[in-house]
Coordinates of N, CA and C in Angstrom, one line a residue:
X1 N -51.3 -109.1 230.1 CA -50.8 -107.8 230.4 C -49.4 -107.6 229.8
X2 N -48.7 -108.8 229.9 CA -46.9 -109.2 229.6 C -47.1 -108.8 227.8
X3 N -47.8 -109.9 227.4 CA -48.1 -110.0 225.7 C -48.6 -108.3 225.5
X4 N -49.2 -107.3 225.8 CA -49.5 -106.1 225.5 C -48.5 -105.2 225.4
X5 N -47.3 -105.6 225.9 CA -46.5 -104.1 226.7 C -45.9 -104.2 225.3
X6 N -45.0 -105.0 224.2 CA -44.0 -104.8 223.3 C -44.7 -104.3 222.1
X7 N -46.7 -104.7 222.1 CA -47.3 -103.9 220.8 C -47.6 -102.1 221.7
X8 N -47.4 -102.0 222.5 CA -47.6 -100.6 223.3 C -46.5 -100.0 223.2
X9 N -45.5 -100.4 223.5 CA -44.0 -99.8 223.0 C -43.9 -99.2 221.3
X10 N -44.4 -100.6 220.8 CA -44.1 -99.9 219.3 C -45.0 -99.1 219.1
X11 N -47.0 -99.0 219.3 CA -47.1 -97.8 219.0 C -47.0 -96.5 219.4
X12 N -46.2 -96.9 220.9 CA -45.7 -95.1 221.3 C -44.5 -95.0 220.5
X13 N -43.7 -95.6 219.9 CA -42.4 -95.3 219.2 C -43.0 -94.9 217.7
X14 N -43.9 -95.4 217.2 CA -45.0 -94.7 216.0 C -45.2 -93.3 216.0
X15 N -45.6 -93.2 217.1 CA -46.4 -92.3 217.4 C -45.4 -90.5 218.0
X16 N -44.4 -91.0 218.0 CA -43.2 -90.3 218.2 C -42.4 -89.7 217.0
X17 N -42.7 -90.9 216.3 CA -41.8 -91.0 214.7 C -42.4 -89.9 213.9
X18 N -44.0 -90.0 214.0 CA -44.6 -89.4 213.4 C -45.0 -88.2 213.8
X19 N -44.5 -87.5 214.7 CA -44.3 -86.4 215.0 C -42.8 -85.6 214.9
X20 N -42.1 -86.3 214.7 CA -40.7 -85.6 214.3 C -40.9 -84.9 212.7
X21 N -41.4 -85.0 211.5 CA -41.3 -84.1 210.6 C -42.1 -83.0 210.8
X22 N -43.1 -83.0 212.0 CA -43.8 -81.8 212.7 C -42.6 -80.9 212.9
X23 N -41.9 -81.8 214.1 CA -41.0 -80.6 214.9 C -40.1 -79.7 214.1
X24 N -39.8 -80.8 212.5 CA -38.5 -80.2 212.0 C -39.5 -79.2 210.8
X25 N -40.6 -78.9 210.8 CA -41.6 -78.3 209.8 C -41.2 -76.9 211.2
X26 N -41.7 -76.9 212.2 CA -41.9 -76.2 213.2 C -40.3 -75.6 213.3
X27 N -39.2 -76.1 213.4 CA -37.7 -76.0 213.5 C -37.8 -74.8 212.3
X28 N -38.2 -75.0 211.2 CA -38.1 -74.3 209.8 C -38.7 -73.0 210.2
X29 N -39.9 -73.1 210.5 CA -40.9 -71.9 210.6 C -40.3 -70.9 211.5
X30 N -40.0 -71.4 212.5 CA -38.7 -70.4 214.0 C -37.7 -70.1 213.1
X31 N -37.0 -70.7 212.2 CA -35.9 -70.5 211.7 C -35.8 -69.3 210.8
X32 N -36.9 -69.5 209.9 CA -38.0 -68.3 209.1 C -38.0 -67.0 210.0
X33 N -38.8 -66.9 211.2 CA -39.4 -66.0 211.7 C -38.1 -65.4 211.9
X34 N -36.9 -65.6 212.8 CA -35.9 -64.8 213.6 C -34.9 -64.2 212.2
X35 N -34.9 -65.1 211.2 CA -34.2 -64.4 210.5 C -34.8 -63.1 209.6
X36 N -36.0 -63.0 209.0 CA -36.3 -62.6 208.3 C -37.4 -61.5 209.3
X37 N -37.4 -61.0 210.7 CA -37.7 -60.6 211.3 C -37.3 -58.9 211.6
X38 N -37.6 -58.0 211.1 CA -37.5 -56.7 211.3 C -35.6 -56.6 210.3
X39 N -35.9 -57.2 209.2 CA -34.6 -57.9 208.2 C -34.6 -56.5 207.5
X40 N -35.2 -55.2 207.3 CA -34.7 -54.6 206.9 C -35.1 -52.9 207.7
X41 N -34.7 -53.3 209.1 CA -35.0 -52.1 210.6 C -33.9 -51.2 210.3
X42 N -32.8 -52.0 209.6 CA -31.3 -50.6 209.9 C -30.8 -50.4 208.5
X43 N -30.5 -49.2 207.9 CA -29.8 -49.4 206.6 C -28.5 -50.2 206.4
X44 N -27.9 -49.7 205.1 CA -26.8 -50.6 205.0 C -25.5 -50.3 205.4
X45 N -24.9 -51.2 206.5 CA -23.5 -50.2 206.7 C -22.7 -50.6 205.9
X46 N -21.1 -50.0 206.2 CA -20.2 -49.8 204.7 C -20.5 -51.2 204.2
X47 N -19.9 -52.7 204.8 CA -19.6 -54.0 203.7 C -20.9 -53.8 203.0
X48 N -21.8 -54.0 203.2 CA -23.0 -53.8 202.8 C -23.1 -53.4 201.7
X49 N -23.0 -51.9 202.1 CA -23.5 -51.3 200.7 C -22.3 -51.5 199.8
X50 N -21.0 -52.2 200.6 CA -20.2 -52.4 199.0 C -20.7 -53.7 198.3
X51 N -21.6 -54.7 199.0 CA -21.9 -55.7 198.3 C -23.0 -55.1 197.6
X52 N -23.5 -54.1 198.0 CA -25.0 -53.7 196.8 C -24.7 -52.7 195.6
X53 N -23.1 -52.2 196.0 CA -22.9 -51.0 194.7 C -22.3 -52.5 193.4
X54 N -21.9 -53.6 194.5 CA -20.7 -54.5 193.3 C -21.8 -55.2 192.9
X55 N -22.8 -55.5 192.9 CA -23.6 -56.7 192.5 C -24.8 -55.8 191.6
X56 N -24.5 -54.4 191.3 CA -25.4 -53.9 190.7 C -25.0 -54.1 189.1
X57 N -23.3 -54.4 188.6 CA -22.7 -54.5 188.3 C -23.0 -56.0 186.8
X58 N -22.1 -55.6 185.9 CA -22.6 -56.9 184.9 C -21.6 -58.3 185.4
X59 N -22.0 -59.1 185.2 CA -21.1 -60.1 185.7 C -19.7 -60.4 184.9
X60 N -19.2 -59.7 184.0 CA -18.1 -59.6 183.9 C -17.2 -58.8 185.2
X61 N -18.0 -57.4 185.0 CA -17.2 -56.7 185.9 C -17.3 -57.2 187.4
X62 N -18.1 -58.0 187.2 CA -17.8 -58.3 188.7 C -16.9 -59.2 189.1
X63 N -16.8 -59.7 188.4 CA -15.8 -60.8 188.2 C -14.5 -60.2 188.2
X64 N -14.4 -59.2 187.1 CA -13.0 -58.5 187.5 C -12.8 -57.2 188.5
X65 N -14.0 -57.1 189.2 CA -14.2 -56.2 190.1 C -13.5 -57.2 191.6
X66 N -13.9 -58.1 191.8 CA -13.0 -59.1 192.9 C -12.0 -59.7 192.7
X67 N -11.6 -59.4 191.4 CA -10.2 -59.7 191.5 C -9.1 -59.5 192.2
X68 N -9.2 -58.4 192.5 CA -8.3 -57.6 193.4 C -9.3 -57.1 195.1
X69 N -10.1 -57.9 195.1 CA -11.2 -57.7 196.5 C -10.7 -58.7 197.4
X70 N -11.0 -59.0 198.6 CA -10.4 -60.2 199.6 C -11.6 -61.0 199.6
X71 N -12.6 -61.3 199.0 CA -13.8 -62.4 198.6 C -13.6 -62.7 197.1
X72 N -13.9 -63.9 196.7 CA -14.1 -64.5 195.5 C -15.4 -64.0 195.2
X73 N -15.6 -64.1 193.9 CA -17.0 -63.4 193.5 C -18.2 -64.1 193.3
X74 N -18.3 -65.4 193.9 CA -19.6 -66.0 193.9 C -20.7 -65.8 194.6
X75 N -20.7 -65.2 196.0 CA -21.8 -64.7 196.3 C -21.9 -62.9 195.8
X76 N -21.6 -62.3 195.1 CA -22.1 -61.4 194.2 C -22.5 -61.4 193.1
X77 N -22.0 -62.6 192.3 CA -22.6 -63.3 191.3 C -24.0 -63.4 191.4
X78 N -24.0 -64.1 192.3 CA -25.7 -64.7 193.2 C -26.4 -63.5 193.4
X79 N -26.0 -62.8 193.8 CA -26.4 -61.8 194.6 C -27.0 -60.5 193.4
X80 N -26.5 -60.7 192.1 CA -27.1 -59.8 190.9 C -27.9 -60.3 190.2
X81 N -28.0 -61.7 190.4 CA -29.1 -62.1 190.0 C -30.6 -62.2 191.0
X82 N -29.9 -62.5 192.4 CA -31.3 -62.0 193.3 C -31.9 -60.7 193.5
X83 N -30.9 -59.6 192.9 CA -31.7 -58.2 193.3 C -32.6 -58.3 191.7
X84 N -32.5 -58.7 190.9 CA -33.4 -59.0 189.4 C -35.0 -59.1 190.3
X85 N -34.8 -60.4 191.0 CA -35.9 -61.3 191.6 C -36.5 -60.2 192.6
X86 N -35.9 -58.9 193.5 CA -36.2 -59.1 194.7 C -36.2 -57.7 195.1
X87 N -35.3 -57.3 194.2 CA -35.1 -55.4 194.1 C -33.8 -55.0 194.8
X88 N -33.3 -54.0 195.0 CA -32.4 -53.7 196.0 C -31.9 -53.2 196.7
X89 N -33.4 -53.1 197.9 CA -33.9 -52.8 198.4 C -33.1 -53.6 200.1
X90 N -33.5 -52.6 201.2 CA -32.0 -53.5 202.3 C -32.8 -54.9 202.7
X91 N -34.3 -54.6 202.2 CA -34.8 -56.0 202.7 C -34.8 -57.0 201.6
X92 N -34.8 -56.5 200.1 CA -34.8 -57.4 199.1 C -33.6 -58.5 199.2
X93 N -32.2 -57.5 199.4 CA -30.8 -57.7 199.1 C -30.4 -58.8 200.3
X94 N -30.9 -58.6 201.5 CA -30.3 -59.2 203.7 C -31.7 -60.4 202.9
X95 N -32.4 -60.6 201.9 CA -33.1 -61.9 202.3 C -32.5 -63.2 201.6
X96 N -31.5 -62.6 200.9 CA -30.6 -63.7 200.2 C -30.3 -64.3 201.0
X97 N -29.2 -63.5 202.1 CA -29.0 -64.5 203.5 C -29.7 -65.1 204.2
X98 N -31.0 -64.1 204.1 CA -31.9 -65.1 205.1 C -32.7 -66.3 204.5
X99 N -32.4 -66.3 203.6 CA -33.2 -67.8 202.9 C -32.0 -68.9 203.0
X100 N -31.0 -68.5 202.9 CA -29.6 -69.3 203.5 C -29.4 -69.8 204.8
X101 N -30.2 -68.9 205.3 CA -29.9 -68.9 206.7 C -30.7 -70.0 207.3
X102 N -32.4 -69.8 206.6 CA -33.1 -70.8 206.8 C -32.6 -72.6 206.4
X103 N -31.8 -72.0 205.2 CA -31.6 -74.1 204.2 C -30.4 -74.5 204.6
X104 N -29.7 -73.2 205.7 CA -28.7 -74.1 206.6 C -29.0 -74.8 208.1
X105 N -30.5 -74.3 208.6 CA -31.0 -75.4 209.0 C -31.7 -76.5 209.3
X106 N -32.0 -76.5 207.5 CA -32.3 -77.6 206.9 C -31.5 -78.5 206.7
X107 N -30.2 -78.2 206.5 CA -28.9 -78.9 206.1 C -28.4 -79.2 207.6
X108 N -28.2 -78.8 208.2 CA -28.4 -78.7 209.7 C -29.0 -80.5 210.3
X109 N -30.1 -80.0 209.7 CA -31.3 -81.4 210.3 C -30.6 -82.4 209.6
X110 N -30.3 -82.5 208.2 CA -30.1 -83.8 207.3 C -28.5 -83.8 207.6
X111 N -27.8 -83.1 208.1 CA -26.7 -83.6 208.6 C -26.6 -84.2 210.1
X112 N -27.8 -84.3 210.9 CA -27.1 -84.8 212.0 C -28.2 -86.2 212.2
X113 N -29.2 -86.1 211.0 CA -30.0 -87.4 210.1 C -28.9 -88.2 209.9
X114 N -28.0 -87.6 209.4 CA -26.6 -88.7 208.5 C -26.1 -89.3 209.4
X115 N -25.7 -88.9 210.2 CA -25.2 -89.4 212.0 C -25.6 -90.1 212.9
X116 N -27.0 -90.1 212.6 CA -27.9 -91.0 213.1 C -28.8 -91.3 212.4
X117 N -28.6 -92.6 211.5 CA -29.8 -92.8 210.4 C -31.0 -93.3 210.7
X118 N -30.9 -94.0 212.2 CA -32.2 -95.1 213.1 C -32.8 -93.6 213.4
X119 N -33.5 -93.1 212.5 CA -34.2 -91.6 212.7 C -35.6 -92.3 213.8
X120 N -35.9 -93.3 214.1 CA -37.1 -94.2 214.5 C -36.4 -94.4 215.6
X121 N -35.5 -94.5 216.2 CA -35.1 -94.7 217.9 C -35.3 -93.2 218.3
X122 N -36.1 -93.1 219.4 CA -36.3 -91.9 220.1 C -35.4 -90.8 220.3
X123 N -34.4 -91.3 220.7 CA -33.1 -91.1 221.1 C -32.2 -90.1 219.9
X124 N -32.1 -90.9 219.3 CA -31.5 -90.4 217.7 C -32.5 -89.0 217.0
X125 N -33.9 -89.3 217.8 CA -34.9 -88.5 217.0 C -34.8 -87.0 217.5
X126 N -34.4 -86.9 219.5 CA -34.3 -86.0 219.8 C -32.6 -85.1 219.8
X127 N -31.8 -86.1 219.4 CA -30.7 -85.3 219.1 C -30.3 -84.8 217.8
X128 N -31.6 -85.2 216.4 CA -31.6 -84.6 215.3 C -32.5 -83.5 215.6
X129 N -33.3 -83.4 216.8 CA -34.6 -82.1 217.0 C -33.4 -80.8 217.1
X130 N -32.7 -81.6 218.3 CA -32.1 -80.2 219.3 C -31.1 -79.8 218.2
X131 N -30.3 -80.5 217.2 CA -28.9 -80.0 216.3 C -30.2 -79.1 215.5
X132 N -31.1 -79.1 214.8 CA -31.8 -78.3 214.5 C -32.2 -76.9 214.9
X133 N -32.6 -77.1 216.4 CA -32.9 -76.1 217.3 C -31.9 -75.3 217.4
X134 N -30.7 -76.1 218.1 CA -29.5 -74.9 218.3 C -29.0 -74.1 216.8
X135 N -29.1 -74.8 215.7 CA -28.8 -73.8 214.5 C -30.0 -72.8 214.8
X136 N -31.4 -73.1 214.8 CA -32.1 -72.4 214.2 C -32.2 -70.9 215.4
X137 N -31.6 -71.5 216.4 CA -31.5 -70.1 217.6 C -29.8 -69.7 217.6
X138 N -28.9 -70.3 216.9 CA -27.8 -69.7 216.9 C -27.6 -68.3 216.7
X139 N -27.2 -67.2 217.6 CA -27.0 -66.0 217.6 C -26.3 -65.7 216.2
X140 N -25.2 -66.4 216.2 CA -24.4 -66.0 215.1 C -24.9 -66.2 213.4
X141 N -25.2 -67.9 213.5 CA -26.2 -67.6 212.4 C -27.3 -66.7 212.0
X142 N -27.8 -66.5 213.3 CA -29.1 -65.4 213.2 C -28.4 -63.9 212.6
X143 N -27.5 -63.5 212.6 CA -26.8 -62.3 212.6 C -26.6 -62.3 211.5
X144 N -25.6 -63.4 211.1 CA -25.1 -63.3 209.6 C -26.6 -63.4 208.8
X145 N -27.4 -63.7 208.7 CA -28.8 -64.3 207.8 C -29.3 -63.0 207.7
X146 N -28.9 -61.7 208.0 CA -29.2 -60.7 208.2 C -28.5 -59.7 207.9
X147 N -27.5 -60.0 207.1 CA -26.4 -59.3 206.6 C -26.0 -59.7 205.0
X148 N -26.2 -58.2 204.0 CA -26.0 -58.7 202.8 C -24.2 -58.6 202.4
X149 N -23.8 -60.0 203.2 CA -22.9 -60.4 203.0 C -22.5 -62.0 203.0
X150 N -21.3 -62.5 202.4 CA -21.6 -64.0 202.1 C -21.4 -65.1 203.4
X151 N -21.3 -64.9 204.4 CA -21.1 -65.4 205.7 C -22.2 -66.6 205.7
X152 N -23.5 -66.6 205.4 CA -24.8 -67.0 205.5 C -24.6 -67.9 204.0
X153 N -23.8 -67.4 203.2 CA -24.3 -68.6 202.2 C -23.0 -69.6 202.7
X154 N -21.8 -69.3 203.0 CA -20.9 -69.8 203.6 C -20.9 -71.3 204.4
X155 N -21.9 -70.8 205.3 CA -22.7 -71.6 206.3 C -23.0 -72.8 205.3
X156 N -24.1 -72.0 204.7 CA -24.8 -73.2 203.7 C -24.2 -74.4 203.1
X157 N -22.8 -73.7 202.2 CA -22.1 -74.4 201.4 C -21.3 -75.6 202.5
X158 N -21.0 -75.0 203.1 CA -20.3 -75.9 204.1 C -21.0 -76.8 204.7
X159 N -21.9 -76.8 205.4 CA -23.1 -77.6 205.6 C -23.3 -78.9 204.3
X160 N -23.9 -77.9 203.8 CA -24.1 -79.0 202.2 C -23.3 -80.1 201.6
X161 N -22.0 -79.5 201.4 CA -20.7 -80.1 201.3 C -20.9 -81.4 202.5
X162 N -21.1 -81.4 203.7 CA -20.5 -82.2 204.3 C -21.8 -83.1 204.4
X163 N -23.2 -83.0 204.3 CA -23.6 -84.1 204.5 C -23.9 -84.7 202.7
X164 N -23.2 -84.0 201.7 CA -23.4 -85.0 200.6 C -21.7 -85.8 200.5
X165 N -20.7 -85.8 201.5 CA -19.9 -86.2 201.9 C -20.0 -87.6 202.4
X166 N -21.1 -87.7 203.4 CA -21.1 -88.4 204.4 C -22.3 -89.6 203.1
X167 N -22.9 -88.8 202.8 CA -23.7 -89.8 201.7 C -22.9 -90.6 200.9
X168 N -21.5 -90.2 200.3 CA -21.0 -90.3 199.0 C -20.2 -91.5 199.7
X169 N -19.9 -91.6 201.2 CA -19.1 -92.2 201.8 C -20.2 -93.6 202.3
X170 N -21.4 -93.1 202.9 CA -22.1 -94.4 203.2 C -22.5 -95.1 201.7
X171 N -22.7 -94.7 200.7 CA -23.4 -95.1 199.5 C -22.1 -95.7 198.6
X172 N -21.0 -96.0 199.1 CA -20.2 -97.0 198.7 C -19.5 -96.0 197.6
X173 N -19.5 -94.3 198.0 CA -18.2 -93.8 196.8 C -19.4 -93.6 195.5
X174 N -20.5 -93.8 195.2 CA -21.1 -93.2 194.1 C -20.8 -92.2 193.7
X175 N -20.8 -92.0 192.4 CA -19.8 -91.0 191.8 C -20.7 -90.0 192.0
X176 N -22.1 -90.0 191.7 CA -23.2 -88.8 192.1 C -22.7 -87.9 193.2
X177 N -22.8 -88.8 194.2 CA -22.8 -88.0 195.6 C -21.2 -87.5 195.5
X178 N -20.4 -88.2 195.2 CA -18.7 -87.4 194.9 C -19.0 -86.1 193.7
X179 N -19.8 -86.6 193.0 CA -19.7 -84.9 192.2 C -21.0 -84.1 192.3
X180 N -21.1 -84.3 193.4 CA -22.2 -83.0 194.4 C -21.5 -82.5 195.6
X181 N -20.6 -83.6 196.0 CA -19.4 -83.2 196.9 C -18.3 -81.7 195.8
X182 N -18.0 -82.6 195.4 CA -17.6 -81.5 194.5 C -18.2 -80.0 194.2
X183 N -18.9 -80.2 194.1 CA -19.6 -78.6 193.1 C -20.0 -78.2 194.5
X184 N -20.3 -78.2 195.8 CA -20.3 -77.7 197.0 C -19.5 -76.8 197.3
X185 N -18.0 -77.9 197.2 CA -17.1 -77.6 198.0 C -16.3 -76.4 196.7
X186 N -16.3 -76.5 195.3 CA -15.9 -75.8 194.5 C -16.4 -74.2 195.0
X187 N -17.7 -74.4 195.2 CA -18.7 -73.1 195.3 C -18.5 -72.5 196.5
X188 N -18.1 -73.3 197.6 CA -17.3 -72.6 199.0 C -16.6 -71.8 198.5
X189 N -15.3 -72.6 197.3 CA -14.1 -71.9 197.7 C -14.2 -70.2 197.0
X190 N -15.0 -70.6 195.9 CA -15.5 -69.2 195.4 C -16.1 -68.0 196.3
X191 N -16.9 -68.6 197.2 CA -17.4 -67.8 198.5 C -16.1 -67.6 199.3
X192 N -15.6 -67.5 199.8 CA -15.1 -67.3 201.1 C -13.4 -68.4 200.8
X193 N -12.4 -67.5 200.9 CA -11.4 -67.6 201.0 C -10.8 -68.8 202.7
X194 N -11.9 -68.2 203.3 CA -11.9 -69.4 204.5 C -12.5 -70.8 204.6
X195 N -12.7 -70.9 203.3 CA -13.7 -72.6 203.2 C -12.4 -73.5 203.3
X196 N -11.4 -73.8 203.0 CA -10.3 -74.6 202.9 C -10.4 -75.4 204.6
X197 N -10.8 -74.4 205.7 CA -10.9 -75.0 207.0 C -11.8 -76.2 207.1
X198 N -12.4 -76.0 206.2 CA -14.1 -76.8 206.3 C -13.3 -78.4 205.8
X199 N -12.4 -78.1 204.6 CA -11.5 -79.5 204.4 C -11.3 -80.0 205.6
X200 N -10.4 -79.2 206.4 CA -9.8 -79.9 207.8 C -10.7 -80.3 208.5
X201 N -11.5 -79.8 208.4 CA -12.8 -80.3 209.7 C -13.5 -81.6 209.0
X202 N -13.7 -81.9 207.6 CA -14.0 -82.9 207.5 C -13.5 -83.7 207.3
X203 N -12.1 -83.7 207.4 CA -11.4 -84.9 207.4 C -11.0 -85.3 208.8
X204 N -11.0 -84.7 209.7 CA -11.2 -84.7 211.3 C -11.9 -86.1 211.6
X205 N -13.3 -85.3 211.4 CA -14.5 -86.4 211.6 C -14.2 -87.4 210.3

């Protein structure tokens, strides 16, 4: 009965493992539903429709249309090329965010994977479930993913940036993962004049 219990252990710890890309398939699908849920119920208020009159725009002018704007022009950049794909329409335009909304927490999951790489100890498995969870029911994320404005890709970039960070640092400095670090954190600063915080926070941790 002694000799039984440590092959019984490991296949309930199998058998646990093997249900965590369920939960985080399931994490995704919730994540999906709330954002992209009654995503185009209200029209566009003012920021809004200034992000759908500027991104109608050729990418010059848009470029020198934010010149003088309080955002950098990369999420309108983005954003003229998704109404091509998607129309511009308030549900074509609010799903940019919400597809951001969704692969921030995906980035979400693989960053709190980086933090705990023994993804196979139980333990580690349900504190990569729940950092998932809480993104994918975060009020605020939910709001912004639903708003055609750049808050939602914001999220993303910053996210992204930090667990190809944490890679570039476990992987011994590979220059890969430093020049994916890079082009993240470049693409923040073009989004959002407030990404410079995200520096301090990752040098924190």
């Amino acid at each position: 009965m002694i000799s039984k219990a440590p092959n019984q252990l490991s296949e309930g710890n199998y058998r646990a493992t093997r249900s965590v890309p369920l939960l985080f398939i399931l994490l995704l699908l919730l994540a999906t539903g709330l954002r992209f849920h009654k995503l185009d119920a209200q029209s566009f208020w003012n920021d809004e429709g200034n992000s759908a009159r500027l991104s109608e725009r050729s990418l010059p002018l848009i470029i020198e249309g934010t010149a003088s704007d309080v955002h950098p022009p990369l999420y309108y950049l983005f954003l003229r090329g998704w109404r091509e794909l998607l129309g511009d329409s308030e549900f074509g335009l609010r799903s940019f965010s919400a597809f951001a909304g969704v692969l921030t927490v995906a980035a979400t999951i693989a960053l709190a994977r980086s933090f705990f790489p023994s993804s196979r100890r139980s333990t580690a498995s349900s504190i990569v479930v729940l950092a998932g969870l809480l993104a994918a029911l975060n009020p605020t994320l939910v709001y912004y993913s639903q708003e055609t404005r750049m808050y939602a890709l914001l999220a993303l970039l910053a996210a992204l940036s930090t667990v190809v960070l944490l890679r570039w640092l476990e992987a011994g400095r590979r220059w890969l993962w430093g020049l994916a670090y890079i082009l993240f954190s470049t693409a923040g600063l073009y989004t959002h004049y407030f990404y410079p915080t995200v520096f301090v926070l990752q040098g924190l941790v």
